[in-house]
Amino acid sequence: MTNIQQYIDSGVLELYICGALSEEESKAVSAELKKHPEIVKEVEEIETALEHLSTAVAPYNPDALLQKIQEKINSSTNTIPIDRDRRSSKTKIVLYIGWAASILLLIGLFSVLNKNRELRDTLNSVQTKNALVEQEIENARDDAEKAKELLNVYRDRNIVKIPLGGQKVAPEAYAEVHWDKKSNKVYIDAKDLPTPPPGKEYQVWSLTLKPLTPTSIGLLSNFQEDDNKIFILENANASQAFGITLEPKGGSKTPTMEQLYTLGTVS
Amino acid sequence: MQPDGLIAELQQKNPKAFERIYERYSESTFGIIYSIVNERTIAEEILQDVFIKVWDNAHAYDSSKGRFFTWLLNIARNASIDATRSKSYKNKRKNLTADFFVDILEEKSNFSKKTDAIGIKKYIEVLKPVCKKIIDLLYFKGFTQADASKELDMPLGTLKTRNRNCIKKLREILVP
């Protein structure tokens, strides 16, 4: 116990959080942290204090920048190369404008400084709201497109509909498979499957009978977030039946038969 | 508390987790950057680059090597120091004196709700000059302990205990 207190009092934890230790030294501190909750508590407090200090140094809360960052992330899915030349020349112009604006501001703005701040706060919240609305419109558009596609599936006579009835573990469960043999797509309507427990997800199997051979065709991932509970999967198998089992997240190589929720044969 | 669950989700590229990480850490990161570059437009650009790096390289964070906050701090300081080395930055800042976090805090009048403004101001008032220097070098400027001890002409052991006592004051004010 005195040992731990000595360790804490040595000041090594402060250096650890500042990033002033070598990699080896940091690793050693991390290992101590895993062993002693008293050290974790101490580290959290130091960290919180420094977090507050640097937050106080920030000229304002940069919430409004989040949207820009997300746009940049979305526009390049992989890594983002930093184009320094373009950035600096752009910054230059922005900066000149910025300086000019600052001078103007300084001349006339002392009295309206507070108002300016209020406006910026409003602007920030409006920008955030805009971003949210845009996202909602985009989601709605995606949903509409999906709905159109699904309507075509229901109308197409060449698509085979296979009802999957509930099995022992979940007699009330029900799902439907719509199998488009031309495009090798299956549409799983999983509206009547219970929400999977945390850490589990549904896995869809194509089955051929005699001998019974299951082939996984995919997972019903993000089940809870999916509003219409319709999942589109690829299936190039000569399926004679379809089954849905509950498996650990990420799926299994072979179906867990005790967790077979629904099953149906292709007529 | 370090939000380990959130960090794990970030590493799995969950955009919602990224948003929450941003909410939690962006203002303090912005402060670090601003304390080094001292120019708002540049600080904003660097902040964007830093969080894009956080998104792209989240998988590289390893809790056995250090705190997530420290990892972020390192990215922010390195990006800011890189920026101060660029030619355009030097031209721009030629006529300005070197500031550090104490000057920024003393000049600052509007604090966001996230911080205890009075507390921080009080902290600066009671802080010994040597404390200001130590915190500036070790925390804001990212000196290694060896470099800081050389710069301040102070034995390593003394530096460590002084740094601890300086930060302790801050903790006493923030967590009475």
Short mmCIF file of C-alpha atoms in Angstrom, two decimals:
data_model
loop_
_atom_site.label_atom_id
_atom_site.label_comp_id
_atom_site.label_asym_id
_atom_site.label_seq_id
_atom_site.Cartn_x
_atom_site.Cartn_y
_atom_site.Cartn_z
CA MET A 1 0.00 0.00 0.00
CA THR A 2 2.74 2.46 0.93
CA ASN A 3 4.40 1.23 -2.18
CA ILE A 4 1.49 2.32 -4.34
CA GLN A 5 1.35 5.71 -2.59
CA GLN A 6 5.06 6.18 -3.24
CA TYR A 7 4.53 5.28 -6.87
CA ILE A 8 1.72 7.83 -7.17
CA ASP A 9 3.71 10.53 -5.33
CA SER A 10 6.71 10.09 -7.60
CA GLY A 11 4.91 12.09 -10.29
CA VAL A 12 5.26 9.37 -12.90
CA LEU A 13 1.51 9.32 -13.59
CA GLU A 14 1.46 13.00 -14.54
CA LEU A 15 4.27 12.40 -17.01
CA TYR A 16 2.41 9.34 -18.32
CA ILE A 17 -0.66 11.41 -19.17
CA CYS A 18 1.41 14.26 -20.63
CA GLY A 19 3.03 11.69 -22.92
CA ALA A 20 6.47 12.62 -21.59
CA LEU A 21 7.60 9.05 -20.91
CA SER A 22 9.34 6.69 -23.29
CA GLU A 23 7.30 3.89 -24.84
CA GLU A 24 8.73 1.31 -22.43
CA GLU A 25 8.04 3.49 -19.40
CA SER A 26 4.48 4.11 -20.58
CA LYS A 27 3.87 0.41 -21.07
CA ALA A 28 5.08 -0.23 -17.53
CA VAL A 29 2.64 2.37 -16.15
CA SER A 30 -0.22 0.89 -18.21
CA ALA A 31 0.55 -2.50 -16.69
CA GLU A 32 0.41 -1.02 -13.15
CA LEU A 33 -2.91 0.57 -14.03
CA LYS A 34 -4.40 -2.81 -14.87
CA LYS A 35 -3.40 -4.10 -11.43
CA HIS A 36 -4.32 -1.25 -9.10
CA PRO A 37 -7.67 0.57 -9.12
CA GLU A 38 -6.19 3.27 -6.83
CA ILE A 39 -3.78 4.19 -9.59
CA VAL A 40 -6.60 4.27 -12.15
CA LYS A 41 -8.53 6.68 -9.94
CA GLU A 42 -5.49 8.92 -9.61
CA VAL A 43 -4.88 8.86 -13.37
CA GLU A 44 -8.51 9.74 -14.09
CA GLU A 45 -8.33 12.75 -11.79
CA ILE A 46 -5.11 14.07 -13.29
CA GLU A 47 -6.51 13.55 -16.75
CA THR A 48 -9.75 15.33 -15.95
CA ALA A 49 -7.84 18.31 -14.55
CA LEU A 50 -5.67 18.59 -17.66
CA GLU A 51 -8.70 18.11 -19.91
CA HIS A 52 -10.37 21.04 -18.16
CA LEU A 53 -7.26 23.15 -18.45
CA SER A 54 -6.96 22.66 -22.20
CA THR A 55 -10.71 23.11 -22.66
CA ALA A 56 -10.32 26.49 -20.97
CA VAL A 57 -7.59 27.40 -23.45
CA ALA A 58 -9.83 26.66 -26.44
CA PRO A 59 -11.09 29.92 -27.98
CA TYR A 60 -14.61 28.43 -28.33
CA ASN A 61 -16.37 25.11 -28.53
CA PRO A 62 -15.65 23.70 -32.02
CA ASP A 63 -18.93 21.73 -32.27
CA ALA A 64 -19.75 23.26 -35.64
CA LEU A 65 -16.65 21.72 -37.20
CA LEU A 66 -17.93 18.20 -36.70
CA GLN A 67 -20.09 18.41 -39.80
CA LYS A 68 -17.13 19.46 -41.98
CA ILE A 69 -15.05 16.63 -40.62
CA GLN A 70 -17.80 14.10 -41.29
CA GLU A 71 -18.15 15.38 -44.84
CA LYS A 72 -14.42 14.98 -45.40
CA ILE A 73 -14.49 11.49 -43.94
CA ASN A 74 -17.45 10.49 -46.07
CA SER A 75 -16.00 11.90 -49.28
CA SER A 76 -12.93 9.70 -49.05
CA THR A 77 -13.65 6.32 -47.60
CA ASN A 78 -10.03 5.36 -47.08
CA THR A 79 -7.21 7.53 -45.86
CA ILE A 80 -7.15 11.23 -46.49
CA PRO A 81 -3.93 12.54 -47.93
CA ILE A 82 -3.23 16.01 -46.66
CA ASP A 83 -2.63 18.23 -49.63
CA ARG A 84 -0.34 20.74 -47.99
CA ASP A 85 0.14 23.12 -50.91
CA ARG A 86 -3.50 23.48 -51.59
CA ARG A 87 -4.22 23.78 -47.94
CA SER A 88 -1.69 26.51 -47.33
CA SER A 89 -2.70 28.63 -50.30
CA LYS A 90 -6.31 28.25 -49.30
CA THR A 91 -5.46 29.12 -45.74
CA LYS A 92 -3.63 32.19 -46.96
CA ILE A 93 -6.70 33.60 -48.67
CA VAL A 94 -8.90 32.64 -45.78
CA LEU A 95 -6.42 34.27 -43.48
CA TYR A 96 -6.20 37.53 -45.36
CA ILE A 97 -9.95 37.68 -45.34
CA GLY A 98 -9.84 36.78 -41.69
CA TRP A 99 -7.42 39.59 -40.85
CA ALA A 100 -9.44 42.14 -42.78
CA ALA A 101 -12.55 40.98 -41.01
CA SER A 102 -10.88 41.13 -37.63
CA ILE A 103 -9.83 44.74 -38.14
CA LEU A 104 -13.34 45.68 -39.15
CA LEU A 105 -14.67 43.81 -36.21
CA LEU A 106 -12.32 45.50 -33.81
CA ILE A 107 -13.39 48.93 -35.01
CA GLY A 108 -17.08 48.50 -34.59
CA LEU A 109 -17.73 45.44 -32.60
CA PHE A 110 -16.94 46.10 -28.99
CA SER A 111 -20.51 46.93 -28.16
CA VAL A 112 -22.01 44.01 -30.04
CA LEU A 113 -19.50 41.42 -28.95
CA ASN A 114 -22.05 39.62 -26.86
CA LYS A 115 -24.66 39.67 -29.56
CA ASN A 116 -22.13 38.25 -31.95
CA ARG A 117 -21.52 35.40 -29.61
CA GLU A 118 -25.19 34.66 -29.24
CA LEU A 119 -25.55 34.66 -33.00
CA ARG A 120 -22.70 32.24 -33.35
CA ASP A 121 -24.30 29.91 -30.86
CA THR A 122 -27.55 30.06 -32.79
CA LEU A 123 -25.72 29.50 -36.04
CA ASN A 124 -23.98 26.47 -34.59
CA SER A 125 -27.22 24.95 -33.49
CA VAL A 126 -28.87 25.75 -36.82
CA GLN A 127 -25.99 24.17 -38.68
CA THR A 128 -26.29 21.08 -36.56
CA LYS A 129 -30.03 20.96 -37.13
CA ASN A 130 -29.49 21.35 -40.87
CA ALA A 131 -27.09 18.47 -40.87
CA LEU A 132 -29.62 16.33 -39.04
CA VAL A 133 -32.41 17.24 -41.44
CA GLU A 134 -30.20 16.54 -44.44
CA GLN A 135 -29.39 13.16 -42.99
CA GLU A 136 -33.07 12.45 -42.48
CA ILE A 137 -33.91 13.41 -46.06
CA GLU A 138 -31.14 11.17 -47.30
CA ASN A 139 -32.41 8.28 -45.18
CA ALA A 140 -35.95 8.83 -46.44
CA ARG A 141 -34.71 8.81 -50.03
CA ASP A 142 -32.84 5.56 -49.44
CA ASP A 143 -35.94 4.07 -47.86
CA ALA A 144 -38.10 5.15 -50.77
CA GLU A 145 -35.75 3.56 -53.27
CA LYS A 146 -35.69 0.37 -51.32
CA ALA A 147 -39.48 0.37 -51.10
CA LYS A 148 -39.74 0.73 -54.88
CA GLU A 149 -37.39 -2.18 -55.39
CA LEU A 150 -39.34 -4.29 -52.92
CA LEU A 151 -42.64 -3.50 -54.61
CA ASN A 152 -41.22 -4.84 -57.85
CA VAL A 153 -40.17 -8.00 -56.03
CA TYR A 154 -43.69 -8.57 -54.81
CA ARG A 155 -45.13 -8.05 -58.27
CA ASP A 156 -42.66 -10.16 -60.17
CA ARG A 157 -44.10 -13.59 -60.98
CA ASN A 158 -40.68 -15.09 -61.52
CA ILE A 159 -39.83 -14.58 -57.89
CA VAL A 160 -40.54 -17.56 -55.69
CA LYS A 161 -42.09 -16.88 -52.30
CA ILE A 162 -41.18 -19.29 -49.53
CA PRO A 163 -42.85 -18.94 -46.12
CA LEU A 164 -40.64 -19.97 -43.20
CA GLY A 165 -42.64 -21.20 -40.22
CA GLY A 166 -41.64 -20.93 -36.56
CA GLN A 167 -39.78 -23.85 -35.00
CA LYS A 168 -39.48 -25.31 -31.51
CA VAL A 169 -37.48 -22.44 -29.90
CA ALA A 170 -39.79 -19.79 -31.28
CA PRO A 171 -43.12 -21.20 -32.48
CA GLU A 172 -44.51 -17.72 -33.06
CA ALA A 173 -41.61 -16.63 -35.28
CA TYR A 174 -42.21 -16.23 -39.00
CA ALA A 175 -40.22 -15.04 -41.98
CA GLU A 176 -40.58 -14.98 -45.74
CA VAL A 177 -38.00 -15.56 -48.41
CA HIS A 178 -38.50 -14.06 -51.85
CA TRP A 179 -36.06 -15.70 -54.17
CA ASP A 180 -35.19 -14.15 -57.49
CA LYS A 181 -33.50 -17.01 -59.33
CA LYS A 182 -32.52 -14.83 -62.24
CA SER A 183 -30.47 -12.36 -60.26
CA ASN A 184 -29.59 -14.85 -57.49
CA LYS A 185 -30.96 -12.48 -54.90
CA VAL A 186 -33.05 -13.38 -51.89
CA TYR A 187 -35.14 -10.87 -50.00
CA ILE A 188 -35.70 -11.90 -46.41
CA ASP A 189 -38.75 -10.36 -44.79
CA ALA A 190 -37.95 -10.73 -41.08
CA LYS A 191 -40.65 -8.50 -39.65
CA ASP A 192 -42.01 -11.29 -37.45
CA LEU A 193 -38.72 -12.49 -36.00
CA PRO A 194 -38.07 -11.51 -32.38
CA THR A 195 -35.27 -8.96 -31.79
CA PRO A 196 -32.06 -10.94 -31.23
CA PRO A 197 -30.47 -10.68 -27.77
CA PRO A 198 -27.22 -8.67 -27.48
CA GLY A 199 -24.20 -10.45 -28.92
CA LYS A 200 -26.35 -12.58 -31.23
CA GLU A 201 -27.61 -12.23 -34.75
CA TYR A 202 -29.66 -14.22 -37.24
CA GLN A 203 -27.95 -16.26 -39.91
CA VAL A 204 -29.73 -17.42 -43.04
CA TRP A 205 -29.03 -20.86 -44.49
CA SER A 206 -29.76 -22.34 -47.86
CA LEU A 207 -30.45 -26.06 -47.50
CA THR A 208 -30.29 -28.94 -49.94
CA LEU A 209 -32.03 -32.08 -48.78
CA LYS A 210 -30.89 -35.72 -49.02
CA PRO A 211 -28.26 -35.38 -47.70
CA LEU A 212 -29.09 -32.31 -45.65
CA THR A 213 -26.44 -29.72 -46.50
CA PRO A 214 -26.65 -26.22 -45.07
CA THR A 215 -24.84 -23.32 -46.78
CA SER A 216 -24.71 -19.93 -45.11
CA ILE A 217 -25.95 -17.11 -47.33
CA GLY A 218 -25.52 -14.30 -44.86
CA LEU A 219 -26.41 -12.52 -41.65
CA LEU A 220 -29.31 -10.24 -40.77
CA SER A 221 -26.93 -7.63 -39.35
CA ASN A 222 -28.09 -4.43 -37.63
CA PHE A 223 -31.44 -6.07 -37.10
CA GLN A 224 -32.71 -3.55 -34.61
CA GLU A 225 -31.72 -0.51 -36.64
CA ASP A 226 -33.31 -1.78 -39.83
CA ASP A 227 -36.77 -0.24 -39.91
CA ASN A 228 -38.46 -2.34 -42.55
CA LYS A 229 -36.69 -5.56 -41.51
CA ILE A 230 -36.09 -6.58 -45.10
CA PHE A 231 -32.65 -7.90 -45.87
CA ILE A 232 -31.21 -8.56 -49.30
CA LEU A 233 -28.73 -11.42 -49.64
CA GLU A 234 -27.02 -13.27 -52.49
CA ASN A 235 -27.95 -16.87 -53.14
CA ALA A 236 -26.56 -18.79 -56.09
CA ASN A 237 -27.36 -22.18 -54.56
CA ALA A 238 -29.87 -24.69 -55.85
CA SER A 239 -31.75 -24.31 -52.57
CA GLN A 240 -34.47 -26.75 -51.62
CA ALA A 241 -35.22 -25.08 -48.31
CA PHE A 242 -34.27 -22.05 -46.24
CA GLY A 243 -33.69 -21.80 -42.50
CA ILE A 244 -32.83 -19.03 -40.07
CA THR A 245 -30.85 -19.70 -36.89
CA LEU A 246 -29.69 -17.48 -34.04
CA GLU A 247 -25.89 -17.43 -33.87
CA PRO A 248 -23.19 -15.51 -32.00
CA LYS A 249 -22.40 -12.15 -33.62
CA GLY A 250 -20.43 -12.66 -36.82
CA GLY A 251 -22.17 -15.95 -37.60
CA SER A 252 -21.14 -19.60 -37.41
CA LYS A 253 -19.67 -22.09 -39.89
CA THR A 254 -22.50 -24.55 -39.34
CA PRO A 255 -26.00 -23.83 -38.08
CA THR A 256 -26.81 -24.30 -34.39
CA MET A 257 -29.84 -26.53 -34.86
CA GLU A 258 -31.18 -25.96 -31.30
CA GLN A 259 -31.47 -22.29 -32.23
CA LEU A 260 -33.38 -22.87 -35.46
CA TYR A 261 -36.05 -20.17 -35.49
CA THR A 262 -37.77 -20.63 -38.82
CA LEU A 263 -37.68 -23.15 -41.64
CA GLY A 264 -39.47 -23.59 -44.96
CA THR A 265 -39.09 -25.68 -48.09
CA VAL A 266 -39.19 -24.49 -51.66
CA SER A 267 -42.31 -25.97 -53.20
CA MET B 1 -13.44 8.26 -16.98
CA GLN B 2 -11.97 6.90 -20.16
CA PRO B 3 -14.94 5.71 -22.28
CA ASP B 4 -13.45 2.35 -23.24
CA GLY B 5 -16.66 1.00 -24.78
CA LEU B 6 -16.99 4.06 -26.98
CA ILE B 7 -13.36 3.82 -28.06
CA ALA B 8 -13.88 0.17 -29.02
CA GLU B 9 -16.88 1.17 -31.13
CA LEU B 10 -14.84 3.93 -32.73
CA GLN B 11 -12.22 1.37 -33.65
CA GLN B 12 -14.97 -0.60 -35.36
CA LYS B 13 -15.72 2.51 -37.43
CA ASN B 14 -19.02 3.37 -35.82
CA PRO B 15 -19.87 6.94 -36.94
CA LYS B 16 -22.08 7.54 -33.90
CA ALA B 17 -19.18 6.65 -31.61
CA PHE B 18 -17.00 9.07 -33.54
CA GLU B 19 -19.53 11.84 -32.93
CA ARG B 20 -19.53 11.17 -29.22
CA ILE B 21 -15.74 11.00 -29.06
CA TYR B 22 -15.70 14.34 -30.86
CA GLU B 23 -18.15 15.85 -28.39
CA ARG B 24 -16.11 14.58 -25.49
CA TYR B 25 -12.61 15.52 -26.65
CA SER B 26 -12.84 18.18 -29.36
CA GLU B 27 -12.80 21.24 -27.16
CA SER B 28 -9.82 20.15 -25.07
CA THR B 29 -7.98 19.10 -28.24
CA PHE B 30 -8.80 22.47 -29.78
CA GLY B 31 -7.25 24.12 -26.71
CA ILE B 32 -4.03 22.15 -27.10
CA ILE B 33 -3.78 23.06 -30.78
CA TYR B 34 -4.63 26.69 -30.19
CA SER B 35 -2.04 26.97 -27.42
CA ILE B 36 0.61 26.00 -29.98
CA VAL B 37 -0.47 27.76 -33.18
CA ASN B 38 -2.35 30.68 -31.60
CA GLU B 39 -4.38 31.41 -34.70
CA ARG B 40 -8.00 30.40 -34.98
CA THR B 41 -8.29 29.56 -38.67
CA ILE B 42 -5.17 27.42 -38.58
CA ALA B 43 -6.25 25.80 -35.33
CA GLU B 44 -9.59 24.89 -36.91
CA GLU B 45 -7.90 23.29 -39.89
CA ILE B 46 -5.57 21.31 -37.69
CA LEU B 47 -8.45 20.18 -35.50
CA GLN B 48 -10.20 18.82 -38.58
CA ASP B 49 -7.06 16.99 -39.71
CA VAL B 50 -6.55 15.57 -36.23
CA PHE B 51 -10.04 14.10 -35.99
CA ILE B 52 -9.85 12.71 -39.51
CA LYS B 53 -6.66 10.99 -38.35
CA VAL B 54 -8.47 9.75 -35.26
CA TRP B 55 -11.13 8.19 -37.50
CA ASP B 56 -8.64 6.71 -39.95
CA ASN B 57 -6.15 5.44 -37.39
CA ALA B 58 -8.34 4.59 -34.41
CA HIS B 59 -7.30 0.95 -34.76
CA ALA B 60 -3.72 2.00 -33.98
CA TYR B 61 -4.64 3.12 -30.47
CA ASP B 62 -3.51 0.47 -27.98
CA SER B 63 -4.51 0.85 -24.33
CA SER B 64 -1.42 -1.07 -23.19
CA LYS B 65 0.71 1.78 -24.51
CA GLY B 66 -1.13 4.64 -22.83
CA ARG B 67 -4.31 6.59 -22.31
CA PHE B 68 -6.60 7.46 -25.24
CA PHE B 69 -6.40 11.09 -24.14
CA THR B 70 -2.59 10.95 -24.37
CA TRP B 71 -2.79 9.32 -27.78
CA LEU B 72 -5.04 12.12 -28.98
CA LEU B 73 -2.83 14.71 -27.30
CA ASN B 74 0.20 13.41 -29.20
CA ILE B 75 -1.57 13.54 -32.55
CA ALA B 76 -2.77 17.09 -31.85
CA ARG B 77 0.62 18.36 -30.68
CA ASN B 78 2.50 16.78 -33.56
CA ALA B 79 0.09 18.17 -36.14
CA SER B 80 0.29 21.63 -34.55
CA ILE B 81 4.07 21.65 -34.32
CA ASP B 82 4.27 20.51 -37.95
CA ALA B 83 2.05 23.42 -38.91
CA THR B 84 4.21 25.95 -37.10
CA ARG B 85 7.17 24.80 -39.16
CA SER B 86 5.50 25.63 -42.47
CA LYS B 87 6.71 28.68 -44.32
CA SER B 88 3.32 30.33 -44.62
CA TYR B 89 2.81 30.01 -40.88
CA LYS B 90 6.17 31.60 -40.09
CA ASN B 91 5.44 34.54 -42.38
CA LYS B 92 2.12 35.08 -40.77
CA ARG B 93 3.37 34.94 -37.22
CA LYS B 94 6.61 36.87 -37.72
CA ASN B 95 5.50 39.94 -35.84
CA LEU B 96 3.80 38.20 -33.00
CA THR B 97 5.42 37.27 -29.74
CA ALA B 98 5.34 33.69 -28.61
CA ASP B 99 2.31 33.09 -26.44
CA PHE B 100 1.60 30.25 -24.14
CA PHE B 101 -1.43 28.89 -22.38
CA VAL B 102 -1.23 31.30 -19.45
CA ASP B 103 -1.43 34.37 -21.73
CA ILE B 104 -4.35 32.88 -23.57
CA LEU B 105 -6.19 32.19 -20.34
CA GLU B 106 -5.47 35.60 -18.89
CA GLU B 107 -6.76 37.35 -21.99
CA LYS B 108 -9.78 35.18 -22.36
CA SER B 109 -13.15 36.56 -21.24
CA ASN B 110 -15.74 34.17 -22.59
CA PHE B 111 -15.58 30.61 -21.41
CA SER B 112 -17.85 27.87 -22.68
CA LYS B 113 -20.05 26.01 -20.27
CA LYS B 114 -17.84 22.95 -20.24
CA THR B 115 -15.27 24.47 -17.92
CA ASP B 116 -15.25 26.06 -14.54
CA ALA B 117 -14.09 29.48 -15.70
CA ILE B 118 -13.65 31.04 -12.28
CA GLY B 119 -11.78 27.98 -11.09
CA ILE B 120 -9.35 28.06 -13.98
CA LYS B 121 -8.69 31.78 -13.58
CA LYS B 122 -8.12 31.26 -9.90
CA TYR B 123 -5.76 28.45 -10.74
CA ILE B 124 -3.66 30.67 -12.96
CA GLU B 125 -3.52 33.31 -10.23
CA VAL B 126 -2.12 30.98 -7.62
CA LEU B 127 0.16 29.12 -9.96
CA LYS B 128 3.87 29.70 -9.39
CA PRO B 129 5.83 30.89 -12.44
CA VAL B 130 7.86 27.69 -12.41
CA CYS B 131 4.64 25.67 -12.53
CA LYS B 132 3.47 27.63 -15.55
CA LYS B 133 6.71 26.84 -17.33
CA ILE B 134 6.66 23.16 -16.40
CA ILE B 135 3.06 22.57 -17.46
CA ASP B 136 3.65 24.48 -20.66
CA LEU B 137 6.62 22.33 -21.63
CA LEU B 138 5.44 18.91 -20.48
CA TYR B 139 1.78 19.14 -21.32
CA PHE B 140 1.18 21.76 -23.99
CA LYS B 141 4.47 21.56 -25.85
CA GLY B 142 5.00 17.81 -25.45
CA PHE B 143 8.60 17.84 -24.27
CA THR B 144 9.99 14.53 -23.06
CA GLN B 145 10.95 14.47 -19.39
CA ALA B 146 14.65 14.51 -20.31
CA ASP B 147 14.28 17.51 -22.63
CA ALA B 148 12.19 19.45 -20.14
CA SER B 149 14.69 18.79 -17.37
CA LYS B 150 17.46 20.12 -19.60
CA GLU B 151 15.46 23.13 -20.72
CA LEU B 152 14.58 24.12 -17.14
CA ASP B 153 17.97 23.16 -15.75
CA MET B 154 16.24 21.02 -13.14
CA PRO B 155 17.05 17.49 -11.98
CA LEU B 156 14.61 14.88 -13.26
CA GLY B 157 13.34 13.93 -9.79
CA THR B 158 12.63 17.55 -8.91
CA LEU B 159 10.85 18.09 -12.21
CA LYS B 160 8.62 15.07 -11.61
CA THR B 161 7.53 16.03 -8.09
CA ARG B 162 7.11 19.71 -8.98
CA ASN B 163 4.98 18.84 -11.99
CA ARG B 164 2.86 16.65 -9.74
CA ASN B 165 2.40 19.44 -7.19
CA CYS B 166 1.55 21.98 -9.89
CA ILE B 167 -1.19 19.75 -11.34
CA LYS B 168 -2.39 18.96 -7.81
CA LYS B 169 -3.32 22.62 -7.32
CA LEU B 170 -5.46 22.47 -10.42
CA ARG B 171 -7.17 19.34 -9.14
CA GLU B 172 -7.91 20.95 -5.79
CA ILE B 173 -9.64 23.85 -7.50
CA LEU B 174 -11.64 21.73 -9.93
CA VAL B 175 -12.54 19.00 -7.45
CA PRO B 176 -12.89 20.80 -4.10
#
